[in-house]
Amino acid sequence: MSRFQDEVELVPRPAFAIGVCVWLAFFLLMFLVPIGHDPQLRNWPLAGKLAISVLPGLPLFFLASLVGYVYADAKRRGMRYVMWTWLAALIPNAIGIILYFVLRDPLLLNCTQCGAQVRTGFAFCPKCGGSLSHACPQCRRAVEPGWTHCVYCGASLSGA
Ligand SMILES: [Zn+2]
Ligand SMILES: [Zn+2]
């Protein structure tokens, strides 16, 4: 739950504000126009009136929030966030957003020595040269803790 909350907090305030405005515009449009003019709708119970006023704007509210999320998430992952925000906003039926979630890069890590953002899989920090993970003693590429041999050059890792 807290992870989900962290992700929601990533959505920039303006994206939430735009979502709320769009939703409010739809709410007023639905509430004032058809309910004010359609005699059949006017006889509906209040809950029904509220439901048909509240619901149409909701998908747009979620869409605006998701586009905001794509913007912030792409930025923190070091991706081309301007391009992805446009794709998420402009491709219909949320296909841009789905594409983003399929294609997004893994989260960046922070170098333990200088704090610079580095991609997962890097063996050394590009800023300070500090070691980020185990590296093969022969070819210096990143290796995983359980390996006994380097997958790139075949060197034995038993000493490492
Ligand atoms: Zn560093
Ligand atoms: Zn190697």
mmCIF file of N, CA, C and O in Angstrom, residues 62-141:
data_model
loop_
_atom_site.group_PDB
_atom_site.id
_atom_site.type_symbol
_atom_site.label_atom_id
_atom_site.label_comp_id
_atom_site.label_asym_id
_atom_site.label_seq_id
_atom_site.Cartn_x
_atom_site.Cartn_y
_atom_site.Cartn_z
ATOM 1 N N PHE A 62 -8.541 10.253 -14.464
ATOM 2 C CA PHE A 62 -7.484 9.237 -14.347
ATOM 3 C C PHE A 62 -6.460 9.393 -15.458
ATOM 4 O O PHE A 62 -5.258 9.239 -15.232
ATOM 5 N N LEU A 63 -6.947 9.725 -16.668
ATOM 6 C CA LEU A 63 -6.044 9.904 -17.791
ATOM 7 C C LEU A 63 -5.046 11.031 -17.505
ATOM 8 O O LEU A 63 -3.842 10.866 -17.692
ATOM 9 N N ALA A 64 -5.557 12.176 -17.014
ATOM 10 C CA ALA A 64 -4.674 13.311 -16.724
ATOM 11 C C ALA A 64 -3.657 12.927 -15.650
ATOM 12 O O ALA A 64 -2.476 13.266 -15.746
ATOM 13 N N SER A 65 -4.111 12.178 -14.609
ATOM 14 C CA SER A 65 -3.188 11.773 -13.550
ATOM 15 C C SER A 65 -2.133 10.815 -14.089
ATOM 16 O O SER A 65 -0.962 10.903 -13.730
ATOM 17 N N LEU A 66 -2.560 9.890 -14.976
ATOM 18 C CA LEU A 66 -1.613 8.919 -15.515
ATOM 19 C C LEU A 66 -0.577 9.593 -16.405
ATOM 20 O O LEU A 66 0.604 9.239 -16.360
ATOM 21 N N VAL A 67 -1.023 10.570 -17.200
ATOM 22 C CA VAL A 67 -0.070 11.303 -18.041
ATOM 23 C C VAL A 67 0.940 12.021 -17.141
ATOM 24 O O VAL A 67 2.138 12.022 -17.411
ATOM 25 N N GLY A 68 0.448 12.598 -16.028
ATOM 26 C CA GLY A 68 1.340 13.239 -15.064
ATOM 27 C C GLY A 68 2.320 12.238 -14.471
ATOM 28 O O GLY A 68 3.502 12.529 -14.291
ATOM 29 N N TYR A 69 1.828 11.023 -14.195
ATOM 30 C CA TYR A 69 2.689 9.972 -13.641
ATOM 31 C C TYR A 69 3.772 9.597 -14.647
ATOM 32 O O TYR A 69 4.943 9.458 -14.285
ATOM 33 N N VAL A 70 3.373 9.434 -15.922
ATOM 34 C CA VAL A 70 4.336 9.081 -16.974
ATOM 35 C C VAL A 70 5.431 10.140 -17.044
ATOM 36 O O VAL A 70 6.613 9.819 -17.114
ATOM 37 N N TYR A 71 5.029 11.411 -16.966
ATOM 38 C CA TYR A 71 6.000 12.507 -17.002
ATOM 39 C C TYR A 71 7.031 12.367 -15.883
ATOM 40 O O TYR A 71 8.241 12.349 -16.115
ATOM 41 N N ALA A 72 6.537 12.221 -14.635
ATOM 42 C CA ALA A 72 7.448 12.189 -13.493
ATOM 43 C C ALA A 72 8.265 10.902 -13.470
ATOM 44 O O ALA A 72 9.454 10.913 -13.139
ATOM 45 N N ASP A 73 7.624 9.781 -13.838
ATOM 46 C CA ASP A 73 8.296 8.481 -13.774
ATOM 47 C C ASP A 73 9.380 8.388 -14.853
ATOM 48 O O ASP A 73 10.486 7.908 -14.588
ATOM 49 N N ALA A 74 9.070 8.880 -16.063
ATOM 50 C CA ALA A 74 10.056 8.840 -17.148
ATOM 51 C C ALA A 74 11.247 9.720 -16.803
ATOM 52 O O ALA A 74 12.387 9.385 -17.088
ATOM 53 N N LYS A 75 10.964 10.832 -16.135
ATOM 54 C CA LYS A 75 12.035 11.757 -15.753
ATOM 55 C C LYS A 75 12.975 11.095 -14.751
ATOM 56 O O LYS A 75 14.188 11.173 -14.883
ATOM 57 N N ARG A 76 12.406 10.416 -13.731
ATOM 58 C CA ARG A 76 13.289 9.834 -12.714
ATOM 59 C C ARG A 76 14.016 8.605 -13.238
ATOM 60 O O ARG A 76 15.016 8.184 -12.675
ATOM 61 N N ARG A 77 13.514 8.000 -14.335
ATOM 62 C CA ARG A 77 14.205 6.852 -14.911
ATOM 63 C C ARG A 77 15.222 7.267 -15.959
ATOM 64 O O ARG A 77 15.820 6.421 -16.626
ATOM 65 N N GLY A 78 15.375 8.578 -16.178
ATOM 66 C CA GLY A 78 16.336 9.058 -17.165
ATOM 67 C C GLY A 78 15.897 8.769 -18.586
ATOM 68 O O GLY A 78 16.729 8.607 -19.474
ATOM 69 N N MET A 79 14.566 8.668 -18.830
ATOM 70 C CA MET A 79 14.076 8.426 -20.182
ATOM 71 C C MET A 79 13.736 9.766 -20.844
ATOM 72 O O MET A 79 13.821 10.805 -20.221
ATOM 73 N N ARG A 80 13.320 9.703 -22.125
ATOM 74 C CA ARG A 80 12.941 10.950 -22.825
ATOM 75 C C ARG A 80 11.528 11.314 -22.389
ATOM 76 O O ARG A 80 10.553 10.958 -23.042
ATOM 77 N N TYR A 81 11.443 12.045 -21.280
ATOM 78 C CA TYR A 81 10.133 12.228 -20.649
ATOM 79 C C TYR A 81 9.208 13.145 -21.424
ATOM 80 O O TYR A 81 7.994 12.978 -21.369
ATOM 81 N N VAL A 82 9.774 14.120 -22.191
ATOM 82 C CA VAL A 82 8.898 15.008 -22.968
ATOM 83 C C VAL A 82 8.184 14.194 -24.046
ATOM 84 O O VAL A 82 6.955 14.265 -24.206
ATOM 85 N N MET A 83 8.948 13.362 -24.743
ATOM 86 C CA MET A 83 8.363 12.527 -25.789
ATOM 87 C C MET A 83 7.303 11.586 -25.202
ATOM 88 O O MET A 83 6.199 11.462 -25.740
ATOM 89 N N TRP A 84 7.642 10.955 -24.079
ATOM 90 C CA TRP A 84 6.706 9.990 -23.495
ATOM 91 C C TRP A 84 5.442 10.665 -22.977
ATOM 92 O O TRP A 84 4.355 10.099 -23.054
ATOM 93 N N THR A 85 5.581 11.901 -22.437
ATOM 94 C CA THR A 85 4.390 12.596 -21.960
ATOM 95 C C THR A 85 3.458 12.896 -23.126
ATOM 96 O O THR A 85 2.245 12.697 -23.036
ATOM 97 N N TRP A 86 4.030 13.339 -24.261
ATOM 98 C CA TRP A 86 3.202 13.614 -25.439
ATOM 99 C C TRP A 86 2.543 12.339 -25.944
ATOM 100 O O TRP A 86 1.353 12.338 -26.273
ATOM 101 N N LEU A 87 3.332 11.257 -26.009
ATOM 102 C CA LEU A 87 2.762 9.998 -26.496
ATOM 103 C C LEU A 87 1.617 9.553 -25.595
ATOM 104 O O LEU A 87 0.552 9.143 -26.068
ATOM 105 N N ALA A 88 1.834 9.643 -24.281
ATOM 106 C CA ALA A 88 0.808 9.209 -23.331
ATOM 107 C C ALA A 88 -0.450 10.059 -23.470
ATOM 108 O O ALA A 88 -1.574 9.566 -23.373
ATOM 109 N N ALA A 89 -0.268 11.361 -23.732
ATOM 110 C CA ALA A 89 -1.426 12.248 -23.792
ATOM 111 C C ALA A 89 -2.152 12.147 -25.124
ATOM 112 O O ALA A 89 -3.374 12.295 -25.175
ATOM 113 N N LEU A 90 -1.417 11.878 -26.211
ATOM 114 C CA LEU A 90 -2.025 12.033 -27.536
ATOM 115 C C LEU A 90 -2.491 10.734 -28.185
ATOM 116 O O LEU A 90 -3.408 10.753 -28.991
ATOM 117 N N ILE A 91 -1.870 9.600 -27.865
ATOM 118 C CA ILE A 91 -2.332 8.358 -28.507
ATOM 119 C C ILE A 91 -3.652 7.951 -27.862
ATOM 120 O O ILE A 91 -3.742 7.845 -26.638
ATOM 121 N N PRO A 92 -4.702 7.766 -28.666
ATOM 122 C CA PRO A 92 -6.025 7.508 -28.070
ATOM 123 C C PRO A 92 -6.114 6.158 -27.354
ATOM 124 O O PRO A 92 -5.257 5.292 -27.548
ATOM 125 N N ASN A 93 -7.141 6.024 -26.564
ATOM 126 C CA ASN A 93 -7.437 4.792 -25.809
ATOM 127 C C ASN A 93 -6.309 4.389 -24.865
ATOM 128 O O ASN A 93 -6.094 3.220 -24.596
ATOM 129 N N ALA A 94 -5.568 5.367 -24.373
ATOM 130 C CA ALA A 94 -4.505 5.135 -23.386
ATOM 131 C C ALA A 94 -3.416 4.209 -23.906
ATOM 132 O O ALA A 94 -2.645 3.638 -23.141
ATOM 133 N N ILE A 95 -3.323 4.036 -25.244
ATOM 134 C CA ILE A 95 -2.316 3.125 -25.797
ATOM 135 C C ILE A 95 -0.909 3.659 -25.517
ATOM 136 O O ILE A 95 0.017 2.900 -25.240
ATOM 137 N N GLY A 96 -0.745 4.994 -25.558
ATOM 138 C CA GLY A 96 0.560 5.583 -25.250
ATOM 139 C C GLY A 96 0.995 5.250 -23.834
ATOM 140 O O GLY A 96 2.157 4.966 -23.577
ATOM 141 N N ILE A 97 0.011 5.261 -22.899
ATOM 142 C CA ILE A 97 0.318 4.965 -21.494
ATOM 143 C C ILE A 97 0.687 3.492 -21.339
ATOM 144 O O ILE A 97 1.649 3.155 -20.656
ATOM 145 N N ILE A 98 -0.076 2.610 -22.030
ATOM 146 C CA ILE A 98 0.221 1.172 -21.937
ATOM 147 C C ILE A 98 1.607 0.899 -22.514
ATOM 148 O O ILE A 98 2.418 0.190 -21.915
ATOM 149 N N LEU A 99 1.903 1.522 -23.675
ATOM 150 C CA LEU A 99 3.223 1.360 -24.288
ATOM 151 C C LEU A 99 4.317 1.785 -23.323
ATOM 152 O O LEU A 99 5.347 1.134 -23.208
ATOM 153 N N TYR A 100 4.073 2.887 -22.621
ATOM 154 C CA TYR A 100 5.072 3.380 -21.676
ATOM 155 C C TYR A 100 5.366 2.330 -20.613
ATOM 156 O O TYR A 100 6.522 2.043 -20.308
ATOM 157 N N PHE A 101 4.299 1.734 -20.051
ATOM 158 C CA PHE A 101 4.520 0.766 -18.971
ATOM 159 C C PHE A 101 5.212 -0.500 -19.481
ATOM 160 O O PHE A 101 5.936 -1.148 -18.740
ATOM 161 N N VAL A 102 4.990 -0.830 -20.779
ATOM 162 C CA VAL A 102 5.667 -2.007 -21.334
ATOM 163 C C VAL A 102 7.145 -1.705 -21.583
ATOM 164 O O VAL A 102 8.016 -2.533 -21.331
ATOM 165 N N LEU A 103 7.432 -0.496 -22.064
ATOM 166 C CA LEU A 103 8.776 -0.202 -22.578
ATOM 167 C C LEU A 103 9.666 0.556 -21.601
ATOM 168 O O LEU A 103 10.822 0.793 -21.903
ATOM 169 N N ARG A 104 9.148 0.941 -20.436
ATOM 170 C CA ARG A 104 9.951 1.827 -19.593
ATOM 171 C C ARG A 104 11.226 1.154 -19.085
ATOM 172 O O ARG A 104 11.263 -0.047 -18.860
ATOM 173 N N ASP A 105 12.254 1.969 -18.917
ATOM 174 C CA ASP A 105 13.543 1.479 -18.429
ATOM 175 C C ASP A 105 13.455 1.178 -16.944
ATOM 176 O O ASP A 105 12.609 1.730 -16.247
ATOM 177 N N PRO A 106 14.358 0.307 -16.433
ATOM 178 C CA PRO A 106 14.366 0.085 -14.984
ATOM 179 C C PRO A 106 14.730 1.360 -14.223
ATOM 180 O O PRO A 106 15.360 2.257 -14.788
ATOM 181 N N LEU A 107 14.340 1.384 -12.956
ATOM 182 C CA LEU A 107 14.621 2.552 -12.107
ATOM 183 C C LEU A 107 16.117 2.778 -11.977
ATOM 184 O O LEU A 107 16.898 1.833 -11.965
ATOM 185 N N LEU A 108 16.499 4.042 -11.867
ATOM 186 C CA LEU A 108 17.906 4.362 -11.656
ATOM 187 C C LEU A 108 18.269 4.111 -10.192
ATOM 188 O O LEU A 108 17.435 4.215 -9.304
ATOM 189 N N LEU A 109 19.521 3.781 -9.959
ATOM 190 C CA LEU A 109 20.019 3.622 -8.588
ATOM 191 C C LEU A 109 20.887 4.834 -8.257
ATOM 192 O O LEU A 109 21.299 5.567 -9.142
ATOM 193 N N ASN A 110 21.174 5.005 -6.986
ATOM 194 C CA ASN A 110 22.101 6.059 -6.598
ATOM 195 C C ASN A 110 23.442 5.440 -6.258
ATOM 196 O O ASN A 110 23.505 4.442 -5.555
ATOM 197 N N CYS A 111 24.495 6.038 -6.774
ATOM 198 C CA CYS A 111 25.855 5.593 -6.446
ATOM 199 C C CYS A 111 26.056 5.733 -4.944
ATOM 200 O O CYS A 111 25.737 6.771 -4.364
ATOM 201 N N THR A 112 26.599 4.684 -4.318
ATOM 202 C CA THR A 112 26.764 4.734 -2.865
ATOM 203 C C THR A 112 27.866 5.709 -2.457
ATOM 204 O O THR A 112 27.923 6.131 -1.311
ATOM 205 N N GLN A 113 28.720 6.060 -3.402
ATOM 206 C CA GLN A 113 29.831 6.941 -3.028
ATOM 207 C C GLN A 113 29.597 8.411 -3.325
ATOM 208 O O GLN A 113 29.945 9.270 -2.531
ATOM 209 N N CYS A 114 29.002 8.734 -4.500
ATOM 210 C CA CYS A 114 28.832 10.155 -4.827
ATOM 211 C C CYS A 114 27.364 10.541 -4.976
ATOM 212 O O CYS A 114 27.043 11.717 -5.107
ATOM 213 N N GLY A 115 26.446 9.567 -4.974
ATOM 214 C CA GLY A 115 25.024 9.877 -5.059
ATOM 215 C C GLY A 115 24.513 10.102 -6.469
ATOM 216 O O GLY A 115 23.321 10.347 -6.666
ATOM 217 N N ALA A 116 25.367 9.998 -7.476
ATOM 218 C CA ALA A 116 24.921 10.200 -8.862
ATOM 219 C C ALA A 116 23.944 9.100 -9.264
ATOM 220 O O ALA A 116 24.014 7.988 -8.748
ATOM 221 N N GLN A 117 23.018 9.417 -10.189
ATOM 222 C CA GLN A 117 22.065 8.412 -10.641
ATOM 223 C C GLN A 117 22.722 7.534 -11.695
ATOM 224 O O GLN A 117 23.332 8.027 -12.650
ATOM 225 N N VAL A 118 22.618 6.230 -11.494
ATOM 226 C CA VAL A 118 23.237 5.282 -12.417
ATOM 227 C C VAL A 118 22.224 4.207 -12.782
ATOM 228 O O VAL A 118 21.296 3.941 -12.030
ATOM 229 N N ARG A 119 22.376 3.609 -13.958
ATOM 230 C CA ARG A 119 21.453 2.552 -14.395
ATOM 231 C C ARG A 119 21.803 1.226 -13.747
ATOM 232 O O ARG A 119 22.962 0.952 -13.451
ATOM 233 N N THR A 120 20.779 0.396 -13.562
ATOM 234 C CA THR A 120 21.017 -0.947 -13.033
ATOM 235 C C THR A 120 21.882 -1.706 -14.035
ATOM 236 O O THR A 120 21.713 -1.561 -15.234
ATOM 237 N N GLY A 121 22.800 -2.510 -13.518
ATOM 238 C CA GLY A 121 23.676 -3.277 -14.396
ATOM 239 C C GLY A 121 25.030 -2.621 -14.594
ATOM 240 O O GLY A 121 25.952 -3.266 -15.052
ATOM 241 N N PHE A 122 25.160 -1.358 -14.235
ATOM 242 C CA PHE A 122 26.465 -0.714 -14.319
ATOM 243 C C PHE A 122 27.376 -1.306 -13.241
ATOM 244 O O PHE A 122 26.947 -1.506 -12.105
ATOM 245 N N ALA A 123 28.626 -1.574 -13.613
ATOM 246 C CA ALA A 123 29.568 -2.094 -12.636
ATOM 247 C C ALA A 123 30.277 -0.969 -11.901
ATOM 248 O O ALA A 123 30.649 -1.110 -10.743
ATOM 249 N N PHE A 124 30.442 0.170 -12.592
ATOM 250 C CA PHE A 124 31.127 1.305 -11.974
ATOM 251 C C PHE A 124 30.331 2.578 -12.205
ATOM 252 O O PHE A 124 29.627 2.708 -13.201
ATOM 253 N N CYS A 125 30.460 3.520 -11.288
ATOM 254 C CA CYS A 125 29.757 4.793 -11.410
ATOM 255 C C CYS A 125 30.382 5.625 -12.526
ATOM 256 O O CYS A 125 31.610 5.776 -12.555
ATOM 257 N N PRO A 126 29.568 6.151 -13.461
ATOM 258 C CA PRO A 126 30.139 6.968 -14.535
ATOM 259 C C PRO A 126 30.682 8.314 -14.042
ATOM 260 O O PRO A 126 31.478 8.952 -14.717
ATOM 261 N N LYS A 127 30.255 8.741 -12.848
ATOM 262 C CA LYS A 127 30.702 10.045 -12.343
ATOM 263 C C LYS A 127 32.000 9.947 -11.555
ATOM 264 O O LYS A 127 32.926 10.711 -11.759
ATOM 265 N N CYS A 128 32.038 8.997 -10.591
ATOM 266 C CA CYS A 128 33.195 8.964 -9.699
ATOM 267 C C CYS A 128 34.045 7.706 -9.877
ATOM 268 O O CYS A 128 35.107 7.603 -9.273
ATOM 269 N N GLY A 129 33.562 6.762 -10.685
ATOM 270 C CA GLY A 129 34.345 5.554 -10.910
ATOM 271 C C GLY A 129 34.256 4.539 -9.783
ATOM 272 O O GLY A 129 34.921 3.501 -9.818
ATOM 273 N N GLY A 130 33.433 4.822 -8.763
ATOM 274 C CA GLY A 130 33.283 3.894 -7.648
ATOM 275 C C GLY A 130 32.615 2.601 -8.095
ATOM 276 O O GLY A 130 31.825 2.590 -9.035
ATOM 277 N N SER A 131 32.929 1.508 -7.426
ATOM 278 C CA SER A 131 32.362 0.224 -7.800
ATOM 279 C C SER A 131 30.926 0.123 -7.304
ATOM 280 O O SER A 131 30.616 0.447 -6.162
ATOM 281 N N LEU A 132 29.999 -0.272 -8.183
ATOM 282 C CA LEU A 132 28.571 -0.338 -7.843
ATOM 283 C C LEU A 132 28.103 -1.754 -7.553
ATOM 284 O O LEU A 132 27.183 -1.985 -6.804
ATOM 285 N N SER A 133 28.714 -2.722 -8.211
ATOM 286 C CA SER A 133 28.336 -4.115 -7.965
ATOM 287 C C SER A 133 29.603 -4.936 -8.152
ATOM 288 O O SER A 133 30.655 -4.403 -8.476
ATOM 289 N N HIS A 134 29.477 -6.246 -7.972
ATOM 290 C CA HIS A 134 30.649 -7.077 -8.197
ATOM 291 C C HIS A 134 31.057 -6.997 -9.654
ATOM 292 O O HIS A 134 30.208 -7.001 -10.539
ATOM 293 N N ALA A 135 32.314 -6.911 -9.904
ATOM 294 C CA ALA A 135 32.808 -6.837 -11.271
ATOM 295 C C ALA A 135 33.759 -7.994 -11.520
ATOM 296 O O ALA A 135 34.468 -8.441 -10.615
ATOM 297 N N CYS A 136 33.748 -8.478 -12.752
ATOM 298 C CA CYS A 136 34.664 -9.550 -13.141
ATOM 299 C C CYS A 136 36.101 -9.035 -13.048
ATOM 300 O O CYS A 136 36.408 -7.959 -13.553
ATOM 301 N N PRO A 137 37.007 -9.776 -12.414
ATOM 302 C CA PRO A 137 38.384 -9.274 -12.264
ATOM 303 C C PRO A 137 39.109 -9.187 -13.603
ATOM 304 O O PRO A 137 40.076 -8.430 -13.723
ATOM 305 N N GLN A 138 38.639 -9.941 -14.596
ATOM 306 C CA GLN A 138 39.344 -9.936 -15.874
ATOM 307 C C GLN A 138 38.799 -8.885 -16.842
ATOM 308 O O GLN A 138 39.538 -8.073 -17.373
ATOM 309 N N CYS A 139 37.449 -8.871 -17.071
ATOM 310 C CA CYS A 139 36.908 -7.936 -18.074
ATOM 311 C C CYS A 139 36.212 -6.742 -17.425
ATOM 312 O O CYS A 139 35.783 -5.830 -18.112
ATOM 313 N N ARG A 140 36.097 -6.725 -16.143
ATOM 314 C CA ARG A 140 35.541 -5.618 -15.359
ATOM 315 C C ARG A 140 34.047 -5.373 -15.600
ATOM 316 O O ARG A 140 33.527 -4.335 -15.226
ATOM 317 N N ARG A 141 33.334 -6.324 -16.209
ATOM 318 C CA ARG A 141 31.898 -6.110 -16.387
ATOM 319 C C ARG A 141 31.147 -6.598 -15.145
ATOM 320 O O ARG A 141 31.658 -7.398 -14.364
#
